[in-house]
Amino acid sequence: MTTEQRIVEPRLLRGFRDYLPAQMNARQKIIATIRQVYERYGFLPLDTPAQEFRATLMGYGEENTKQIFSFKNPEEEDVALRFDLTVPLARVVAQYPDLPLPFRRYQVAPVWRADKPDPGRFREFLQFDLDSVGVSSNAADVEILCGMYDTLRALGIENFRVRFSDRKVLNSLLDYAGIPRDMAHGIFRVLDKLEKVGLDNIAAELTGGRVDVSGDKIPGLGLAKTSVDRIKEFLALPQGKRKHVLAGMASLFKDVPSAAEAVAELDFICTSLDALEIPDDRVTLDLSIARGLDYYTGPVFEAILTDAPEFGSVFGGGRYDGLVERFLGRKIPAVGASIGVDRLFAAMQKLGLVQMVSSTAQVLVTVMEPGRMNDYMKLTRRLRVEGINTELYLGEESGLGKQLQYANRQQIPVAIIMGSDEFANNEVTVKDLLLGATLQDRKKTAKGKERDAWLVLSRKAQVKVPASEVLACVREILARPRPA
RNA sequence: GCUGGCGUAGCUCAGUUGGUUAGAGCACCAGAUUGUGGAUCUGGGGGUCAUAGGUUCGAGUCCUAUCGCCAGUACCA
């Protein structure tokens, strides 16, 4: 068998991605920022296994089995990869009765879903969840909303909108419009598309159906005109300040008995958000959002980046008071939200909000005389012991130019040079590559004596110091102010 | 899943009504510069034209299937 026949094509499964170091550095920074916010709120870390018994993950009959990666383990048990972090959380709460409630935890971990990949949508993706279990007060919901707001701010995102509503609002709408509750699923699905397709198309889908731009037929739900008119009334409610929106809804639903609860819950949340001075334009009451069709029982939330709406919700959640009951037999209220880290990352990348850094090293020790490798190693170790991230050049290429080019490409800010001159005088040359880069432009026109002048100038970015002073010199350069 | 579009160098693409040896830019490598990195110049490597079959004297170009990607739609606890 020849080598060529034996080669396995390197490729990825659809919906799965590699994260190369530059992206990984950026992603880890995002994760660290989010974690910082959640710990500021006092949420506790938790981790659970990637695999669970299939039965654990399957709460609501068979309808969603096809989205779950499932298989048999060596013991022939039915197992599956978790598709979110909420169900495992419910399992944990039920399994460890000694956990003090309220149990407020955060968890960052990959989840798997076997559905069709889309932009910003993958089969394996990282979720970052925060949840409060055991709190029925809407104060917990407020805290989640604040956490969403603070997180997006902390990530440096200027233009985002957190929207919230309440499942009970839409149920009241069904009552108001005289639609049976068992049509809820279909109705909510259509309403959820409001922003995407517009009011006219929504009305068409609620009644007779329509044909979309690609020529696909979308069947209608066959609602009566009176029902659709009432839904339109609802969708035409005033927007703007939270309290204003709430008042509009309360007025519209004043004769709907089921609406009282929704109004009370949302009033609590709006009052709290106002008291906390969370801006109305960033965290808005948007009665049209549906979300979590069978899952949520009360307030629901989602966040979008307004400059990249095509990525959809990057952060969503709500209250799910019924979930733990499946494992425990009694109700434990819970509310939480989840960041789709990979989707958020993809959206931020598209908006240029992600700074790629391809190195973790602050200093590259170059090697000019391979025969004195021990000296390079010793200096490298000295720097590392002092807490400076240091890489010793290990490449096969030996030229100094090659090594500096390597440092430049890796965005390593400082290079250390030791050749025969330095060894003879017990000195070390320390080079500021970022400052040096600003002088690079002059190099192209510099020739002859001009070149000498350029070299003199460039030495401002490069100093020769006694070996004993390397550390101080490196620290001084690393402390120099840099343009962001 | 369904409908449509697209697969040419690492990347972005050009390639006439089927007709010699398939091109460009960027990137990469080397030299100009034997101890100095983003510029410039010169040169260089790199392609089973997604895969498999078919039509034809002749296929990157036409047909069929498969795979992949993109858009819409469906689904999304």
XYZ file of C-alpha atoms (C1' of nucleotides) in Angstrom:
561
model
C 0.000 0.000 0.000
C 1.431 3.353 -0.985
C 1.502 6.378 1.241
C -1.019 8.078 -0.968
C -3.541 5.288 -0.559
C -3.157 5.346 3.188
C -3.757 9.075 3.603
C -6.940 9.966 5.441
C -8.485 13.191 4.257
C -8.423 15.701 7.099
C -11.887 17.118 7.366
C -14.546 18.176 9.817
C -18.006 16.817 10.401
C -20.674 19.230 9.262
C -21.702 21.599 11.992
C -18.450 21.121 13.900
C -15.577 23.576 13.991
C -11.957 23.892 14.961
C -10.889 26.857 16.986
C -7.352 27.814 16.021
C -5.218 29.671 18.574
C -6.048 33.218 17.458
C -9.779 32.555 17.731
C -9.316 30.530 20.883
C -7.517 33.365 22.635
C -10.349 35.709 21.732
C -12.995 33.211 22.752
C -11.372 32.538 26.087
C -11.284 36.250 26.749
C -15.015 36.456 26.091
C -15.661 33.514 28.388
C -13.536 35.041 31.140
C -15.471 38.304 30.843
C -18.809 36.551 31.116
C -17.630 34.486 34.069
C -16.504 37.626 35.834
C -19.966 39.148 35.523
C -21.713 36.033 36.781
C -19.398 35.683 39.738
C -20.015 39.338 40.510
C -23.619 38.250 41.012
C -22.505 35.412 43.235
C -23.482 32.562 40.934
C -21.644 29.294 41.659
C -19.805 27.161 39.109
C -21.126 23.733 38.149
C -20.129 21.103 35.636
C -21.978 17.984 34.545
C -21.115 15.178 32.087
C -21.533 15.521 28.355
C -23.481 12.272 28.299
C -26.675 11.530 30.168
C -29.126 8.689 30.094
C -31.338 9.237 27.113
C -34.413 9.153 29.319
C -33.039 12.047 31.369
C -32.973 14.308 28.353
C -36.286 13.268 26.899
C -38.929 15.064 28.872
C -41.719 15.711 26.499
C -42.455 12.543 24.626
C -40.814 11.607 21.381
C -41.220 14.791 19.385
C -37.689 16.074 19.492
C -35.676 12.904 19.458
C -34.203 13.527 16.066
C -32.283 16.547 17.314
C -30.494 14.586 19.991
C -27.279 12.705 19.295
C -27.989 9.375 20.901
C -26.343 5.965 20.856
C -25.607 2.948 22.987
C -22.653 2.782 25.346
C -20.564 -0.404 25.801
C -23.050 -1.582 28.421
C -25.793 -1.336 25.794
C -27.520 1.470 27.682
C -29.341 4.212 25.785
C -27.325 7.372 26.228
C -27.265 10.780 24.571
C -25.226 13.954 24.392
C -26.800 16.818 26.305
C -28.526 19.379 24.092
C -28.635 22.107 26.732
C -27.464 22.762 30.280
C -30.866 23.351 31.797
C -32.117 19.786 31.839
C -28.901 18.491 33.467
C -29.282 21.287 36.031
C -32.786 20.097 36.832
C -31.407 16.573 37.229
C -28.689 17.814 39.605
C -31.138 19.743 41.763
C -33.337 16.676 42.052
C -30.434 14.308 42.671
C -28.729 16.268 45.470
C -31.440 17.184 47.985
C -28.811 18.667 50.285
C -28.003 21.480 47.855
C -29.083 24.664 49.579
C -31.838 26.501 47.771
C -31.882 28.884 46.142
C -29.257 27.239 44.015
C -27.776 29.885 41.763
C -25.248 28.469 39.352
C -23.389 29.268 36.186
C -22.075 26.675 33.769
C -20.052 26.969 30.599
C -19.918 23.825 28.515
C -20.486 22.448 25.023
C -23.858 21.063 24.012
C -24.846 19.118 20.908
C -27.810 19.320 18.616
C -28.232 17.296 15.453
C -30.118 19.900 13.460
C -29.152 21.685 10.286
C -26.214 24.062 10.683
C -26.725 27.705 9.767
C -24.569 30.800 10.070
C -23.792 31.139 13.739
C -25.488 27.813 14.367
C -23.518 24.644 14.903
C -23.989 21.058 15.964
C -21.534 21.461 18.784
C -21.595 24.771 20.530
C -20.711 26.333 23.796
C -23.408 27.564 26.114
C -22.896 29.803 29.067
C -25.847 29.536 31.409
C -26.930 31.243 34.564
C -29.941 30.002 36.513
C -31.607 30.469 39.870
C -33.410 27.374 41.106
C -35.821 27.541 44.008
C -36.953 31.142 43.717
C -40.509 31.913 42.752
C -40.135 35.649 43.225
C -39.669 37.612 40.035
C -36.720 39.257 41.735
C -34.785 36.309 40.321
C -36.037 37.146 36.831
C -34.928 40.724 37.282
C -31.506 39.516 38.291
C -31.222 37.398 35.150
C -32.208 40.354 32.974
C -29.646 42.542 34.711
C -27.066 39.851 34.209
C -27.793 39.827 30.495
C -27.506 43.589 30.353
C -24.262 43.704 32.337
C -22.730 40.851 30.365
C -23.304 42.427 26.975
C -21.970 45.719 28.276
C -18.903 44.031 29.729
C -18.198 42.444 26.347
C -17.915 45.891 24.850
C -20.998 45.534 22.681
C -22.514 48.933 22.037
C -25.650 48.051 20.162
C -27.750 45.313 21.667
C -31.284 44.933 22.829
C -32.572 42.658 25.537
C -36.251 41.996 25.063
C -38.560 40.354 27.522
C -42.153 39.371 27.836
C -44.172 36.695 29.565
C -45.588 33.446 28.280
C -48.786 34.346 30.086
C -49.185 37.403 27.879
C -49.501 35.271 24.790
C -51.866 32.892 26.536
C -54.028 35.869 27.400
C -53.847 36.934 23.788
C -55.288 33.570 22.762
C -58.141 34.110 25.203
C -58.641 37.661 23.970
C -58.727 36.572 20.346
C -60.956 33.601 21.078
C -58.413 30.999 19.955
C -58.270 27.602 21.652
C -55.167 27.008 23.757
C -54.224 23.924 21.769
C -53.399 26.134 18.800
C -50.849 28.020 20.870
C -47.834 26.262 19.383
C -48.671 27.168 15.793
C -49.757 30.706 16.587
C -46.665 31.524 18.623
C -44.428 30.160 15.919
C -45.961 32.531 13.397
C -45.885 35.531 15.749
C -42.237 34.858 16.441
C -41.523 35.709 12.809
C -43.028 39.192 13.022
C -39.760 41.031 12.855
C -38.505 38.841 10.074
C -41.412 38.800 7.608
C -43.661 41.703 8.617
C -47.271 42.111 9.650
C -48.919 41.366 6.302
C -47.196 38.033 5.890
C -48.052 37.129 9.458
C -51.704 37.864 8.829
C -51.558 35.679 5.731
C -49.991 32.792 7.627
C -52.622 33.054 10.335
C -55.427 32.740 7.807
C -55.070 31.284 4.342
C -51.336 30.875 4.023
C -48.974 32.473 1.528
C -46.273 31.775 -1.001
C -42.842 33.047 -0.017
C -40.132 34.554 -2.208
C -38.562 31.192 -2.973
C -41.885 29.887 -4.230
C -42.504 27.700 -1.208
C -46.060 27.368 -0.033
C -46.618 28.117 3.618
C -49.925 26.704 4.812
C -52.188 28.996 6.807
C -53.655 28.325 10.197
C -57.173 29.160 9.114
C -58.024 31.656 11.837
C -61.201 33.677 11.629
C -60.862 37.296 10.609
C -62.113 38.489 13.982
C -59.317 36.588 15.693
C -56.692 37.993 13.339
C -58.032 41.501 13.872
C -57.628 41.085 17.603
C -54.102 39.802 17.148
C -53.392 42.843 14.993
C -54.732 45.074 17.746
C -52.305 43.403 20.091
C -49.382 43.807 17.712
C -50.265 47.463 17.246
C -49.914 48.217 20.943
C -47.696 51.210 21.644
C -43.996 50.586 22.013
C -41.393 52.508 23.930
C -40.906 52.733 27.645
C -41.566 49.542 29.563
C -44.247 50.997 31.796
C -45.936 52.506 28.775
C -46.047 49.190 26.934
C -47.329 47.465 30.032
C -50.115 50.003 30.500
C -51.191 49.521 26.900
C -51.414 45.790 27.345
C -53.222 46.019 30.672
C -55.779 48.264 29.059
C -56.290 46.003 26.034
C -56.651 42.912 28.213
C -58.684 44.555 30.977
C -61.554 42.126 30.403
C -59.388 39.037 30.037
C -59.274 37.282 33.420
C -56.097 35.323 32.649
C -54.150 38.524 32.007
C -53.977 39.649 35.620
C -51.053 37.368 36.432
C -49.040 38.438 33.435
C -49.616 42.088 34.225
C -48.591 41.590 37.851
C -45.388 39.740 36.940
C -44.355 42.221 34.292
C -45.203 45.137 36.543
C -42.868 43.776 39.180
C -40.079 43.380 36.639
C -40.592 46.801 35.036
C -40.707 48.540 38.398
C -37.467 46.867 39.439
C -35.690 47.662 36.183
C -36.750 51.297 36.528
C -35.501 51.394 40.104
C -32.171 49.953 38.962
C -32.004 52.555 36.195
C -31.567 49.963 33.467
C -32.129 51.987 30.287
C -35.471 51.503 28.580
C -33.897 51.287 25.159
C -31.571 48.463 26.129
C -33.899 46.222 28.084
C -37.296 46.542 26.503
C -40.685 45.020 27.132
C -41.559 43.484 23.785
C -44.852 41.633 23.948
C -44.369 39.898 20.625
C -41.525 37.584 21.555
C -42.573 33.973 21.972
C -39.573 31.686 22.577
C -39.486 28.302 24.266
C -42.749 27.012 23.072
C -43.481 24.271 25.595
C -40.746 24.946 28.054
C -41.302 28.286 29.703
C -44.018 29.096 32.185
C -43.573 32.806 32.884
C -41.223 35.619 31.861
C -39.092 34.999 28.789
C -36.015 36.895 27.604
C -33.803 37.159 24.598
C -31.042 39.432 23.377
C -29.928 40.367 19.883
C -27.095 42.458 18.548
C -28.891 45.188 16.666
C -26.061 45.512 14.145
C -26.195 41.814 13.365
C -29.848 40.820 13.648
C -29.360 38.019 11.135
C -27.669 35.977 13.830
C -30.861 35.984 15.831
C -30.932 35.559 19.559
C -27.470 35.268 21.089
C -28.708 35.102 24.635
C -32.085 33.787 25.739
C -33.993 32.287 28.583
C -36.979 32.427 30.830
C -38.793 30.916 33.750
C -39.419 27.177 33.761
C -41.226 26.265 36.943
C -42.116 22.773 35.806
C -38.788 21.271 34.825
C -37.389 19.954 38.098
C -40.710 18.291 38.859
C -39.939 15.644 36.242
C -37.083 14.332 38.353
C -38.459 15.053 41.801
C -42.205 14.741 41.692
C -42.715 18.159 43.160
C -42.380 21.612 41.706
C -39.290 23.701 42.227
C -39.416 27.078 40.504
C -36.501 28.105 38.349
C -35.456 30.836 35.967
C -32.377 31.299 33.865
C -30.754 32.359 30.639
C -28.177 31.004 28.287
C -25.604 32.603 26.044
C -24.859 30.898 22.779
C -21.161 31.655 23.032
C -20.294 30.485 19.522
C -23.145 32.367 17.929
C -22.282 35.477 19.925
C -18.656 35.024 18.950
C -19.546 34.666 15.269
C -21.704 37.803 15.408
C -19.059 39.806 17.252
C -16.454 38.644 14.773
C -18.590 39.862 11.900
C -18.966 43.245 13.599
C -15.213 43.500 14.134
C -15.600 43.415 17.899
C -13.182 40.545 18.342
C -9.511 41.237 18.575
C -7.555 38.257 17.327
C -4.304 37.625 19.120
C -2.298 34.690 17.926
C 0.110 34.377 20.808
C 0.182 34.076 24.541
C 3.894 34.904 24.729
C 5.034 38.377 25.716
C 8.673 37.741 24.915
C 10.471 35.692 22.277
C 14.040 34.687 23.084
C 15.798 34.332 19.747
C 18.620 31.892 19.164
C 21.656 33.093 17.260
C 24.200 30.574 18.407
C 22.659 27.144 18.740
C 25.826 25.975 20.485
C 24.917 28.095 23.476
C 21.384 26.814 23.810
C 21.780 26.443 27.550
C 22.261 30.188 27.896
C 19.080 30.884 25.941
C 17.217 28.339 28.014
C 18.473 29.843 31.249
C 17.368 33.332 30.277
C 14.006 32.001 29.159
C 13.570 30.272 32.499
C 14.523 33.395 34.411
C 11.793 35.345 32.662
C 9.222 32.602 33.171
C 10.023 32.350 36.871
C 9.388 36.074 37.084
C 5.948 35.600 35.597
C 6.653 36.804 32.085
C 5.168 34.647 29.332
C 8.230 33.693 27.364
C 8.791 31.572 24.298
C 12.194 30.213 23.341
C 12.581 30.052 19.569
C 12.592 26.360 18.712
C 12.204 26.559 14.938
C 14.579 24.932 12.516
C 15.236 28.196 10.695
C 18.267 29.897 12.161
C 18.404 33.394 10.644
C 17.623 36.294 12.937
C 15.336 37.825 10.335
C 13.306 34.620 10.276
C 12.971 34.657 14.016
C 11.876 38.280 14.188
C 9.417 37.630 11.403
C 8.047 34.760 13.434
C 7.674 37.006 16.486
C 5.987 39.640 14.370
C 3.506 37.201 12.901
C 2.730 35.765 16.291
C 2.242 39.304 17.577
C 4.796 38.775 20.312
C 5.624 42.297 21.513
C 9.209 41.823 22.693
C 12.201 39.977 21.262
C 15.462 39.239 23.011
C 18.647 38.952 20.993
C 21.903 37.474 22.211
C 24.796 36.927 19.809
C 28.553 36.927 20.086
C 28.707 40.648 20.911
C 26.273 40.329 23.752
C 27.880 37.196 25.143
C 31.330 38.857 25.037
C 30.109 41.833 27.079
C 27.606 39.988 29.244
C 24.815 42.021 27.680
C 21.411 41.390 26.202
C 19.594 43.192 23.394
C 15.908 43.807 24.010
C 13.736 44.835 21.096
C 10.325 46.476 21.230
C 8.646 44.990 18.190
C 5.506 47.122 18.375
C 7.440 50.361 18.529
C 9.832 49.010 15.927
C 6.953 48.310 13.597
C 6.105 51.995 13.491
C 9.581 52.603 12.115
C 9.313 49.933 9.472
C 7.774 52.254 6.924
C 10.931 54.325 6.788
C 12.984 51.299 5.935
C 11.679 51.051 2.418
C 13.145 54.378 1.341
C 16.313 54.061 3.378
C 19.450 53.241 1.431
C 23.164 53.770 2.030
C 23.698 56.493 4.575
C 19.981 56.947 4.924
C 19.866 53.357 5.946
C 22.419 54.013 8.646
C 20.250 56.834 9.905
C 17.285 54.536 9.914
C 19.235 51.986 11.894
C 20.109 54.638 14.477
C 16.478 55.633 14.709
C 15.359 52.067 14.985
C 17.627 51.589 17.947
C 15.249 53.667 19.964
C 13.088 50.616 19.784
C 16.002 48.369 20.620
C 18.265 48.665 23.640
C 21.331 46.809 24.793
C 21.468 46.339 28.560
C 23.669 44.458 31.049
C 22.409 40.918 31.500
C 21.424 41.720 35.069
C 18.950 44.344 33.864
C 17.013 42.317 31.297
C 14.035 41.827 33.534
C 13.605 45.496 34.339
C 14.029 46.376 30.685
C 11.427 43.854 29.516
C 8.995 45.035 32.163
C 9.530 48.630 31.122
C 8.749 47.834 27.481
C 5.683 45.737 28.350
C 4.404 48.623 30.452
C 4.628 51.102 27.585
C 1.256 52.466 26.552
C -0.020 50.859 23.377
C -2.658 52.042 20.975
C -5.722 49.867 21.382
C -36.541 17.496 5.477
C -38.244 20.480 0.966
C -37.101 24.255 -3.119
C -33.476 26.975 -5.774
C -28.366 28.544 -6.683
C -23.145 27.547 -6.525
C -18.469 24.146 -6.271
C -11.722 26.428 -10.751
C -4.534 27.404 -6.475
C -4.229 28.253 0.888
C -8.047 32.747 0.104
C -11.130 35.940 -3.419
C -12.344 35.119 -8.196
C -11.679 35.324 -14.163
C -12.075 31.584 -17.903
C -15.813 33.910 -24.606
C -21.089 29.791 -28.820
C -17.544 23.097 -25.941
C -11.397 23.946 -29.195
C -3.780 24.325 -28.080
C 0.037 23.579 -22.419
C -6.335 26.613 -17.209
C -5.114 32.472 -15.575
C -5.005 36.998 -12.087
C -4.774 39.371 -7.283
C -3.718 38.298 -2.306
C -1.070 34.697 0.656
C 3.305 31.424 0.724
C 8.777 30.452 -0.462
C 13.691 32.372 -2.173
C 17.009 36.363 -3.454
C 18.294 41.720 -3.524
C 19.775 42.695 2.457
C 25.769 36.502 5.241
C 23.103 40.234 13.294
C 17.321 42.813 12.552
C 10.408 41.824 11.417
C 4.766 44.437 8.405
C 7.563 48.294 2.348
C 9.577 47.657 -2.793
C 11.602 44.864 -6.803
C 12.955 40.111 -9.146
C 12.213 35.068 -9.383
C 9.710 30.473 -7.661
C 6.442 26.511 -5.848
C 1.478 25.337 -5.852
C -4.620 22.766 -9.730
C -6.849 14.722 -10.407
C -11.165 22.435 -12.624
C -15.779 18.823 -5.736
C -16.408 13.255 -6.834
C -18.173 9.303 -10.163
C -20.290 8.173 -14.645
C -22.182 9.854 -19.538
C -22.599 12.822 -24.471
C -18.641 14.389 -27.990
C -13.202 13.989 -32.633
C -12.544 17.161 -28.243
C -15.574 18.853 -21.628
C -13.499 23.656 -16.519
C -17.740 24.604 -20.045
C -23.249 20.127 -21.835
C -26.248 15.770 -19.180
C -27.079 12.417 -14.717
C -26.025 10.960 -9.789
C -23.453 11.688 -5.213
C -21.043 14.884 -1.714
C -20.236 19.809 0.054
C -21.433 25.047 0.506
C -25.028 29.200 0.195
C -30.120 31.294 0.239
C -35.256 30.577 1.326
C -38.655 27.365 3.975
C -39.656 23.801 7.900
C -37.728 22.531 12.738
C -35.322 24.520 17.143
C -37.570 21.363 24.606
